[in-house]
Amino acid sequence: MPLGERGGWERSESRYCGVETDFSDDVPSLLSFNISTGGFDYVLAPLMNPSYRPSLVEGKGSETQVLPVSGSDLVLAPSQWSSHVVGKISSWIDLDSEDEVLRMDSETTLKQEIAWATHLSLQACLLPTPKGTSCANYARCVNQILQGLTTLQLWLRVPLVKSDGDASEGLTDSWELWNSFRLLCEHDSKLSVALDVMRTLPSETSLGRWMGESVRAAIISTDSFLTNARGYPCLSKRHQKLVAGFFDHAAQVVVSGKPVHNLPKASDSNTEGTQRHPLRSYLDYVAYLFQKMEPLPEQERIEVLGYRDFLQAPLQPLMDNLEAQTYETFERDSTKYIQYQRAVAKALVDRVPDEKASELTTVLMVVGAGRGPLVRASLQAAEETNRKLKVYAVEKNPNAVVTLHNLVKLEGWEGIVTIISCDMRFWNASEKADILVSELLGSFGDNELSPECLDGAQRFLKPDGISIPSSYTSFIQPVTATKLYNDVKAHKDLAHFETPYVVKLHSVAKLAPSQSVFTFTHPNFSTKANNQRYKKLHFNLPSDGGSALVHGFAGYFDSVLYKDVHLGIEPTTATPNMFSWFPIFFPLRKPVEVHPGSPLEVHFWRCCGSSKVWYEWSVSSPTPTPMHNTNGRSYWVGL
């Protein structure tokens, strides 16, 4: 029974909760007890009798031996195996043991159990935690298996630990174990992680790393639960926050262990008088946490359905004409146009004092007018401030110009608005503008060629004229983004690793605060104006967070529209409730492992040619990466 059906979360995989069980050769009874009686959605159950060792049956008529699996495939319908059972690979296996017999038994058993799980059409199998810090042979064997899998997912069980002690105390950072294993397995998208959540949690920074990893399950032992005033199990505030984070990242909770809470006698049986499942109170608490999740806002629900962690190529607004659907999406963003209206209103008041408001007419040009939202915002600003306005709407897309003409007629703006069907860079204006308004910004600020467009358009701005926006700055920050990296890698070519993508970032870990990259200011009347840029940046990971893998860089922008009116998506200053821009993602061909105390040195270039603009980027420390997108060979924006 799913944990809840509310608030936009009903489509999330995290609404299913599992229970870890012991081996049983009566699988129908196991399912009946844990799912029908217990209310769990699936069991995490061993597929093979734990006493089985291949070396003990060899030579004893092994050709006629039947593997001691948990019953025939016929005891359940295929759909039941698929939806209600996650296979648990024998926990005794140790493929990196010094004992050759154990090592060979482990490899044989692992392959037999995976073959059986595939035969049963299971969706996933849980791999046991590597026994030591070295896991090369285990990873080699798993990697061989991964090459032959199509739908079966493998979850590597890893304890959630990060201590500050020395290595003599055992495993100090389980992320290091996971990272070694997945790198040895070539970052395979069919390999995920299942975290054993302990009673004691690492620091918030350390936990944050896992939000960018492919965590499929959080296995919570019953002895990690506290006891509330009524004697029922509950979790600490930090555990609750962690579980909420897992829910938000489509990870499922699995309850493990024996009941350790002595519940009031009245709760031992249900209303029908049948024996209540001993772990039901733990499930009820997990369901309570799920149902306590804040309902998703309407816009977020749309994004959950189609946009979270979905890679999109940035727009080419100069080379291509936008479609009506794209215009409509941007026009729905009322927050953006409210900010523009505020900026224009302030500029009009600064431009024309109150005593001259009735006699002076301000010439305002909207360059890249689209279907008219900035024209409307500017006229509303004039009405709000009682200033007289003459508007030129300049638009190169002939299809949008048709809409503009109809809008002017519909609103009765004929005497105020003049429509110019022309590329702003080549238009010869009959008069100069007091105010130049544009919305040419991309997710990275300048990546839709706002500098080149406004440099071309500023020739018809008065020497003391105002540009809205007046400046904009790009920002980047290093991120762990396993899903995005795997999606890029799936294309199996260089070009996709050298293309920045617009993406609604969700399953990412932001590893350090963002830093500014390139800034452009308008108008720029300098005779030596040059839009090429280069920036070297140094990022330091927090000392308490542990090491992390950098898959690429998240990019943002912040823009000053006019004076104190700003617009942007940089996380610390982002304009609330604005959805016109998703961040941009610059991937790395080879992820870079970074350790606290060892700075990440990054280089970004903005390059300009006669017909295109492009970015190049690379990491020089701690490990040099190849230069990305040399000469714009994979990605560019056409002029």
XYZ file of C-alpha atoms in Angstrom:
639
model
C 0.000 0.000 0.000
C 1.751 3.217 -1.100
C 2.676 5.666 1.657
C 0.394 8.415 0.378
C -1.424 9.970 -2.559
C -1.195 13.689 -2.078
C 0.376 16.996 -2.915
C 1.952 16.070 -6.241
C 4.052 13.241 -4.742
C 1.788 10.468 -6.017
C 3.960 9.958 -9.093
C 7.169 9.624 -7.095
C 8.872 6.251 -6.744
C 9.515 7.152 -3.096
C 5.904 6.414 -2.138
C 6.733 2.681 -1.931
C 8.156 1.198 1.265
C 9.877 -2.195 1.552
C 10.793 -4.544 4.390
C 13.960 -6.636 4.702
C 13.220 -10.302 5.468
C 15.078 -13.526 6.144
C 15.307 -16.367 3.630
C 12.087 -18.308 3.118
C 11.311 -21.163 0.745
C 7.606 -20.270 1.035
C 7.508 -17.019 -0.900
C 3.690 -16.778 -1.189
C 3.384 -16.869 2.626
C 6.250 -14.353 2.907
C 4.399 -11.941 0.620
C 1.050 -12.551 2.281
C 2.450 -11.781 5.728
C 4.506 -8.710 4.789
C 2.341 -7.173 2.064
C -1.270 -8.255 2.695
C -1.014 -8.250 6.503
C 1.910 -5.891 7.045
C 1.023 -3.243 4.478
C 4.500 -3.033 2.956
C 4.818 -2.678 -0.829
C 7.612 -5.171 -1.396
C 10.017 -7.497 0.364
C 13.801 -7.317 0.226
C 14.378 -11.056 0.427
C 17.297 -13.484 -0.092
C 16.951 -15.541 -3.274
C 19.216 -18.404 -2.190
C 19.485 -20.466 0.980
C 22.272 -18.796 3.020
C 23.890 -22.174 3.789
C 24.513 -22.865 0.083
C 28.148 -23.047 -1.086
C 28.948 -24.273 -4.628
C 32.174 -25.974 -3.472
C 30.209 -28.222 -1.078
C 28.004 -29.688 -3.814
C 30.639 -30.158 -6.522
C 31.449 -33.793 -7.238
C 28.347 -34.998 -5.408
C 26.202 -35.440 -8.458
C 26.264 -31.674 -9.008
C 24.792 -32.142 -12.498
C 21.521 -33.222 -10.902
C 21.629 -30.724 -8.033
C 18.834 -28.163 -7.875
C 19.896 -24.710 -6.694
C 18.444 -24.025 -3.225
C 16.468 -20.963 -4.346
C 13.394 -19.570 -2.630
C 10.876 -21.740 -4.443
C 9.910 -22.217 -8.080
C 9.223 -19.259 -10.337
C 5.685 -20.665 -10.654
C 4.715 -19.943 -7.041
C 4.072 -16.301 -7.980
C 2.778 -14.643 -11.107
C 5.534 -12.815 -13.079
C 3.941 -9.474 -12.174
C 4.178 -10.357 -8.455
C 7.866 -11.250 -8.699
C 8.462 -8.005 -10.585
C 6.515 -5.622 -8.349
C 6.739 -7.201 -4.882
C 10.219 -8.759 -4.612
C 13.649 -7.113 -4.601
C 16.285 -9.844 -4.531
C 18.915 -9.823 -1.797
C 22.196 -11.371 -2.905
C 23.775 -13.642 -0.248
C 25.500 -11.476 2.319
C 28.353 -13.971 2.917
C 29.914 -13.516 -0.497
C 33.403 -11.977 -0.491
C 34.957 -11.701 -3.935
C 38.113 -10.057 -2.614
C 38.862 -12.687 0.024
C 42.378 -14.119 0.369
C 40.684 -17.537 0.624
C 40.498 -18.807 -2.948
C 37.666 -21.268 -2.244
C 35.530 -18.524 -0.691
C 36.385 -16.167 -3.531
C 35.421 -18.677 -6.223
C 32.259 -19.715 -4.335
C 31.326 -16.034 -4.067
C 31.721 -15.393 -7.797
C 29.780 -18.522 -8.757
C 26.950 -17.746 -6.324
C 26.708 -14.100 -7.352
C 26.318 -15.027 -11.014
C 23.827 -17.794 -10.223
C 21.674 -15.503 -8.095
C 21.675 -12.692 -10.666
C 20.758 -15.216 -13.381
C 17.848 -16.423 -11.221
C 16.719 -12.837 -10.519
C 16.789 -12.108 -14.257
C 14.760 -15.268 -14.911
C 12.152 -14.060 -12.388
C 12.003 -10.593 -14.076
C 12.874 -8.823 -10.826
C 13.318 -5.074 -11.108
C 16.268 -4.881 -8.710
C 18.755 -6.859 -6.620
C 20.629 -5.693 -3.516
C 24.375 -6.410 -3.593
C 26.057 -6.911 -0.204
C 28.486 -4.322 1.136
C 32.127 -4.918 0.047
C 33.944 -6.612 2.906
C 37.095 -4.470 2.852
C 38.366 -1.213 1.397
C 39.647 -3.071 -1.674
C 36.810 -4.213 -3.907
C 38.443 -4.563 -7.335
C 37.503 -8.199 -7.991
C 33.958 -7.693 -6.700
C 33.563 -4.666 -8.986
C 35.070 -6.570 -11.942
C 32.549 -9.374 -11.527
C 29.635 -6.943 -11.105
C 30.785 -5.001 -14.162
C 30.763 -8.215 -16.217
C 27.193 -8.840 -15.043
C 26.113 -5.255 -15.805
C 27.167 -5.639 -19.448
C 24.535 -8.365 -19.897
C 21.642 -6.745 -18.019
C 18.782 -4.951 -19.736
C 16.153 -4.084 -17.127
C 17.492 -5.438 -13.808
C 18.970 -2.727 -11.576
C 21.708 -3.505 -9.043
C 21.755 -1.676 -5.699
C 25.078 -1.720 -3.828
C 24.522 -1.726 -0.077
C 26.710 0.905 1.590
C 26.625 2.033 5.243
C 26.027 5.772 5.659
C 29.150 6.660 7.656
C 31.682 9.485 7.608
C 33.863 9.699 10.694
C 36.697 12.089 11.397
C 38.867 9.323 12.855
C 41.827 7.559 11.291
C 41.608 4.536 9.011
C 42.545 2.153 11.845
C 38.989 2.506 13.114
C 37.711 0.864 9.935
C 35.712 2.539 7.206
C 35.927 6.316 7.695
C 33.945 7.522 4.674
C 31.573 5.132 2.925
C 31.274 7.537 -0.028
C 34.893 6.635 -0.900
C 33.898 2.949 -1.044
C 30.911 3.700 -3.285
C 32.963 5.989 -5.516
C 35.719 3.382 -6.025
C 33.152 0.712 -6.857
C 31.158 2.771 -9.377
C 34.290 4.068 -11.115
C 35.547 0.483 -11.483
C 32.124 -0.318 -12.960
C 32.515 2.525 -15.499
C 29.782 4.674 -13.976
C 27.134 2.210 -15.236
C 23.613 3.674 -15.011
C 22.206 0.263 -13.936
C 24.286 0.394 -10.741
C 22.823 2.424 -7.866
C 23.359 2.684 -4.140
C 21.237 1.584 -1.160
C 22.309 3.369 2.011
C 22.199 1.716 5.431
C 21.057 4.610 7.642
C 22.688 4.355 11.068
C 21.587 5.716 14.425
C 24.339 8.367 14.202
C 24.484 10.532 11.080
C 27.452 12.325 9.468
C 27.488 16.133 9.077
C 24.889 17.933 6.937
C 27.575 18.771 4.359
C 28.622 15.139 4.121
C 25.014 13.981 3.726
C 24.458 16.577 1.000
C 26.883 14.744 -1.319
C 24.496 11.802 -1.584
C 21.725 13.947 -3.094
C 23.706 14.028 -6.337
C 24.247 10.260 -6.342
C 21.911 7.553 -7.643
C 20.486 6.572 -4.238
C 17.595 4.136 -4.793
C 16.879 3.062 -1.217
C 17.472 4.072 2.387
C 17.551 0.972 4.605
C 16.627 2.050 8.136
C 17.216 -0.398 10.958
C 14.654 -0.538 13.752
C 17.363 0.282 16.294
C 17.888 3.644 14.555
C 14.409 4.690 15.728
C 13.841 6.589 18.968
C 10.762 6.191 21.171
C 8.153 8.923 21.503
C 6.150 9.786 24.639
C 3.464 7.215 23.768
C 5.966 4.405 23.319
C 5.875 4.380 19.512
C 8.910 4.518 17.188
C 10.006 7.871 15.768
C 13.137 9.350 14.224
C 15.352 12.233 15.303
C 14.894 15.612 13.614
C 18.048 15.054 11.549
C 16.862 11.620 10.452
C 13.476 13.076 9.532
C 15.131 15.742 7.396
C 17.301 13.111 5.706
C 14.314 10.849 4.946
C 12.403 13.836 3.526
C 15.393 14.506 1.272
C 15.344 10.897 0.082
C 11.594 11.110 -0.594
C 12.212 14.249 -2.663
C 14.877 12.379 -4.677
C 12.730 9.314 -5.454
C 14.562 7.019 -3.009
C 12.520 4.395 -1.191
C 12.657 3.527 2.487
C 13.202 -0.104 3.526
C 12.561 -1.066 7.162
C 15.034 -3.629 8.494
C 15.524 -5.568 11.724
C 13.453 -6.938 14.593
C 10.932 -4.821 16.535
C 12.686 -3.097 19.443
C 9.743 -1.043 20.744
C 7.341 -2.502 23.313
C 4.092 -1.091 22.010
C 0.923 -0.674 24.089
C -1.005 -3.980 24.163
C -4.012 -2.491 22.353
C -1.955 -2.148 19.194
C -0.869 -5.792 19.000
C -3.821 -6.814 16.862
C -5.871 -5.036 14.225
C -9.629 -4.473 14.095
C -10.260 -7.905 12.591
C -8.496 -9.522 15.538
C -5.673 -10.987 13.432
C -2.097 -10.610 14.573
C -0.610 -7.270 13.585
C 2.702 -7.241 11.683
C 5.507 -6.648 14.234
C 7.021 -3.854 12.083
C 3.722 -2.135 11.234
C 4.301 0.753 13.631
C 7.594 1.527 11.840
C 5.811 1.533 8.481
C 3.089 3.801 9.896
C 5.736 6.266 11.028
C 7.438 6.271 7.601
C 4.011 6.857 6.016
C 3.430 9.728 8.452
C 6.720 11.344 7.350
C 5.755 10.932 3.695
C 2.310 12.457 4.224
C 3.912 15.354 6.134
C 5.810 16.423 3.005
C 4.863 19.897 1.797
C 2.505 19.689 -1.211
C 4.284 20.671 -4.420
C 3.290 24.062 -5.880
C 1.505 23.821 -9.232
C 4.573 24.914 -11.217
C 6.733 22.351 -9.405
C 4.231 19.600 -10.246
C 4.620 20.439 -13.934
C 8.411 20.364 -13.536
C 8.344 17.016 -11.697
C 6.433 15.493 -14.596
C 8.672 16.619 -17.405
C 11.610 18.816 -16.580
C 13.539 17.701 -13.489
C 17.031 16.582 -14.556
C 15.954 16.575 -18.213
C 18.695 17.866 -20.530
C 17.633 20.453 -23.126
C 19.757 22.213 -25.734
C 19.815 26.004 -25.164
C 17.846 28.221 -27.564
C 19.434 29.707 -30.678
C 17.281 32.861 -30.825
C 19.359 34.605 -33.518
C 19.621 31.623 -35.859
C 16.108 30.264 -35.216
C 12.697 31.832 -34.876
C 10.918 30.810 -31.680
C 7.637 28.917 -31.907
C 4.334 30.098 -30.429
C 4.515 27.465 -27.687
C 7.927 28.756 -26.544
C 6.658 32.350 -26.459
C 3.632 31.247 -24.458
C 5.761 29.481 -21.839
C 7.881 32.589 -21.260
C 4.879 34.931 -21.276
C 3.243 33.003 -18.417
C 6.069 34.095 -16.111
C 4.354 37.112 -14.544
C 7.153 37.632 -11.978
C 9.652 38.490 -14.705
C 7.421 41.130 -16.289
C 6.541 42.661 -12.909
C 10.290 43.206 -12.392
C 10.637 44.732 -15.864
C 7.661 47.008 -15.198
C 9.261 48.172 -11.923
C 12.558 48.875 -13.727
C 10.890 50.859 -16.545
C 8.827 52.841 -14.016
C 11.954 53.847 -12.071
C 13.754 54.781 -15.303
C 10.816 56.908 -16.498
C 10.667 58.795 -13.181
C 14.433 59.430 -13.299
C 14.217 60.487 -16.936
C 11.268 62.878 -16.635
C 10.699 64.970 -13.502
C 7.108 65.293 -12.239
C 6.746 68.909 -13.355
C 7.507 67.946 -16.977
C 5.510 64.700 -17.055
C 2.702 66.196 -19.165
C 4.941 67.770 -21.826
C 7.919 65.403 -22.340
C 7.494 62.134 -24.268
C 10.031 59.386 -23.597
C 11.135 57.295 -26.573
C 11.380 53.660 -25.536
C 12.535 50.847 -27.819
C 11.793 47.201 -27.079
C 14.398 45.244 -29.035
C 13.393 41.620 -29.464
C 9.747 42.393 -28.711
C 8.481 38.860 -29.358
C 4.697 38.825 -29.029
C 4.624 41.987 -26.935
C 4.882 41.272 -23.177
C 7.632 43.886 -22.681
C 5.634 46.402 -24.705
C 2.686 45.837 -22.361
C 4.886 46.044 -19.233
C 6.430 49.327 -20.463
C 3.033 50.921 -21.215
C 1.745 49.829 -17.804
C 4.811 51.457 -16.204
C 4.045 54.697 -18.102
C 0.427 54.621 -16.917
C 1.506 53.915 -13.343
C 3.955 56.874 -13.318
C 1.815 59.253 -15.466
C 4.579 59.563 -18.061
C 4.070 59.936 -21.803
C 5.624 57.200 -23.928
C 6.401 56.488 -27.552
C 7.296 52.830 -28.162
C 9.163 51.144 -30.999
C 8.745 47.354 -30.967
C 11.612 45.779 -32.950
C 11.250 42.070 -33.812
C 12.995 39.921 -36.444
C 10.592 36.942 -36.333
C 7.927 37.624 -39.011
C 5.504 35.238 -37.291
C 5.700 37.137 -33.994
C 5.267 40.423 -35.905
C 1.831 39.219 -37.062
C 0.846 38.747 -33.397
C 2.256 42.192 -32.513
C 0.138 43.918 -35.182
C -2.982 42.191 -33.908
C -2.119 43.107 -30.305
C -1.652 46.796 -31.184
C -5.066 46.864 -32.897
C -6.774 44.970 -30.103
C -5.394 47.249 -27.375
C -5.758 50.489 -29.345
C -2.054 51.336 -29.210
C -1.826 52.569 -32.842
C -0.762 56.104 -31.897
C 1.782 54.941 -29.327
C 3.445 51.764 -30.629
C 5.344 51.462 -33.917
C 6.234 47.916 -35.029
C 9.546 47.375 -36.821
C 9.993 44.014 -38.556
C 13.782 43.856 -38.631
C 16.876 42.450 -36.905
C 17.848 45.053 -34.286
C 21.490 44.894 -35.398
C 20.664 46.127 -38.904
C 17.790 48.565 -38.313
C 18.369 52.241 -39.064
C 16.238 54.117 -36.548
C 14.688 57.453 -37.448
C 15.266 58.804 -33.933
C 17.283 57.894 -30.864
C 15.862 56.211 -27.769
C 15.848 57.363 -24.167
C 15.354 53.803 -22.918
C 16.310 50.496 -24.563
C 14.490 47.435 -23.157
C 15.365 43.820 -24.002
C 14.914 40.283 -22.705
C 17.796 38.567 -24.484
C 19.265 36.867 -21.418
C 19.922 33.141 -21.354
C 20.469 30.799 -18.424
C 24.141 31.815 -18.334
C 23.376 35.488 -18.908
C 25.250 36.083 -22.173
C 24.696 32.657 -23.780
C 21.894 33.865 -26.067
C 24.151 36.667 -27.388
C 22.682 39.579 -25.483
C 26.075 41.412 -25.587
C 26.348 41.162 -29.386
C 22.713 42.159 -29.914
C 22.801 45.141 -27.558
C 26.173 46.308 -28.904
C 24.522 46.406 -32.324
C 21.390 48.137 -31.051
C 22.966 50.753 -28.782
C 23.827 52.986 -31.765
C 20.255 54.240 -31.624
C 20.401 54.966 -27.890
C 21.030 58.547 -26.781
C 24.458 59.157 -25.157
C 22.753 59.490 -21.759
C 20.210 56.765 -22.536
C 19.284 53.880 -20.236
C 19.577 50.180 -21.048
C 17.285 47.729 -19.252
C 19.018 45.452 -18.268
C 22.008 47.602 -17.371
C 24.297 44.670 -16.510
C 24.375 40.909 -15.997
C 26.844 38.426 -14.521
C 27.213 34.681 -15.008
C 28.024 32.279 -12.143
C 29.173 28.660 -11.882
C 29.489 26.082 -9.115
C 30.822 22.492 -9.120
C 28.194 19.765 -8.769
C 27.855 16.025 -8.336
C 25.215 15.021 -10.873
C 25.299 11.287 -11.528
C 22.040 11.192 -13.480
C 22.999 14.077 -15.768
C 26.446 12.586 -16.378
C 24.958 9.198 -17.271
C 22.406 10.822 -19.595
C 25.206 12.629 -21.456
C 27.381 9.488 -21.482
C 24.537 7.452 -23.020
C 25.073 9.305 -26.331
C 28.539 7.711 -26.609
C 30.157 10.638 -28.398
C 32.373 13.626 -27.684
C 29.938 16.302 -28.872
C 27.411 15.756 -26.077
C 30.148 16.130 -23.421
C 31.089 19.483 -24.987
C 27.556 20.905 -25.040
C 26.091 22.974 -22.209
C 22.486 22.010 -21.392
C 19.577 23.902 -19.915
C 18.224 21.723 -17.112
C 15.952 21.950 -14.078
C 18.550 20.735 -11.592
C 17.217 18.403 -8.928
C 19.284 15.278 -8.251
C 22.493 17.238 -7.804
C 24.811 17.978 -4.899
C 26.135 21.543 -4.924
C 29.668 21.179 -3.649
C 30.745 24.789 -3.066
C 29.169 28.269 -3.256
C 28.836 29.708 -6.770
C 31.347 32.273 -8.058
C 30.983 34.986 -10.679
C 32.405 34.378 -14.150
C 31.659 37.018 -16.821
C 30.037 40.466 -16.460
C 28.615 42.653 -19.240
C 27.433 46.262 -18.835
C 25.142 48.265 -21.155
C 25.357 50.654 -22.822
C 29.022 50.144 -23.594
C 30.285 53.007 -25.739
C 33.954 52.012 -25.424
C 35.786 52.037 -28.744
C 37.697 48.928 -27.615
C 34.581 46.916 -26.761
C 35.333 43.194 -26.822
C 32.982 40.448 -25.775
C 35.649 37.741 -25.388
C 36.240 36.751 -21.795
C 38.462 34.469 -19.682
C 38.157 33.614 -15.986
C 40.093 31.325 -13.659
C 38.258 30.223 -10.517
C 39.220 28.328 -7.361
C 36.649 26.312 -5.408
C 37.252 24.794 -1.975
C 35.092 21.975 -0.617
C 33.969 22.304 3.026
C 36.365 20.468 5.349
C 33.615 18.453 7.097
C 31.990 17.162 3.907
C 34.511 14.609 2.726
C 35.612 14.020 -0.858
C 33.244 14.340 -3.801
C 33.098 13.652 -7.530
C 32.597 16.664 -9.802
C 30.570 15.727 -12.895
C 30.371 19.283 -14.213
C 29.310 22.824 -13.379
C 25.923 24.393 -12.799
C 25.642 27.843 -14.377
C 23.374 30.750 -13.439
C 23.013 34.487 -14.013
C 22.075 37.590 -12.072
C 21.005 40.762 -13.824
C 20.593 44.357 -12.724
C 17.602 45.627 -14.725
C 17.844 49.174 -13.390
C 19.363 50.448 -10.135
C 17.992 48.216 -7.324
C 15.657 46.152 -9.533
C 17.269 42.814 -10.263
C 16.362 39.536 -11.935
C 18.234 36.268 -11.692
C 18.519 32.565 -10.911
C 21.779 32.459 -8.918
C 20.665 30.382 -5.880
C 21.543 32.878 -3.122
C 19.819 35.846 -4.812
C 17.293 34.121 -7.126
C 14.083 35.992 -7.965
C 11.284 34.041 -6.216
C 8.549 32.289 -8.212
C 10.223 32.834 -11.581
C 10.444 29.909 -14.021
C 11.560 31.403 -17.366
C 15.126 30.170 -16.894
C 16.458 26.850 -15.681
C 20.179 26.643 -14.810
C 22.733 25.588 -17.412
C 24.983 22.512 -16.996
C 28.527 22.268 -18.361
C 29.551 18.567 -18.246
C 33.046 17.184 -17.781
C 34.163 14.382 -20.097
C 35.871 12.688 -17.160
C 34.571 13.420 -13.636
C 37.149 14.839 -11.221
C 37.481 13.621 -7.631
C 38.112 16.520 -5.256
C 39.258 16.284 -1.630
C 38.813 18.904 1.113
C 41.897 21.081 1.341
C 42.745 20.485 -2.322
C 41.283 23.365 -4.388
C 39.430 22.787 -7.632
C 40.900 25.121 -10.270
C 38.555 25.793 -13.203
C 38.981 27.810 -16.404
C 36.179 29.279 -18.534
C 36.483 31.125 -21.840
C 33.913 32.999 -23.908
C 35.215 32.978 -27.486
C 33.968 35.052 -30.420
C 34.345 34.343 -34.136
C 32.980 36.048 -37.249
C 29.815 33.940 -37.311
C 29.553 32.295 -33.894
C 30.188 32.575 -30.160
C 31.120 29.576 -27.993
C 32.456 28.558 -24.586
C 35.509 26.471 -23.760
C 36.173 25.075 -20.290
C 38.593 22.840 -18.409
C 39.842 21.837 -14.955
C 43.566 22.179 -14.207
C 43.674 21.022 -10.572
C 43.603 18.651 -8.713
C 43.507 16.573 -11.922
C 43.809 18.188 -15.360
C 40.980 17.470 -17.782
C 41.058 17.880 -21.564
C 39.963 21.213 -22.975
C 36.243 21.092 -23.759
C 34.717 22.422 -27.005
C 37.910 23.712 -28.642
C 37.099 26.169 -31.468
C 33.410 25.532 -30.788
C 33.740 22.162 -32.506
C 30.720 20.673 -30.693
C 28.579 23.621 -29.621
C 28.270 27.267 -30.601
C 25.675 30.018 -30.792
C 25.295 31.406 -34.303
C 25.439 35.156 -34.906
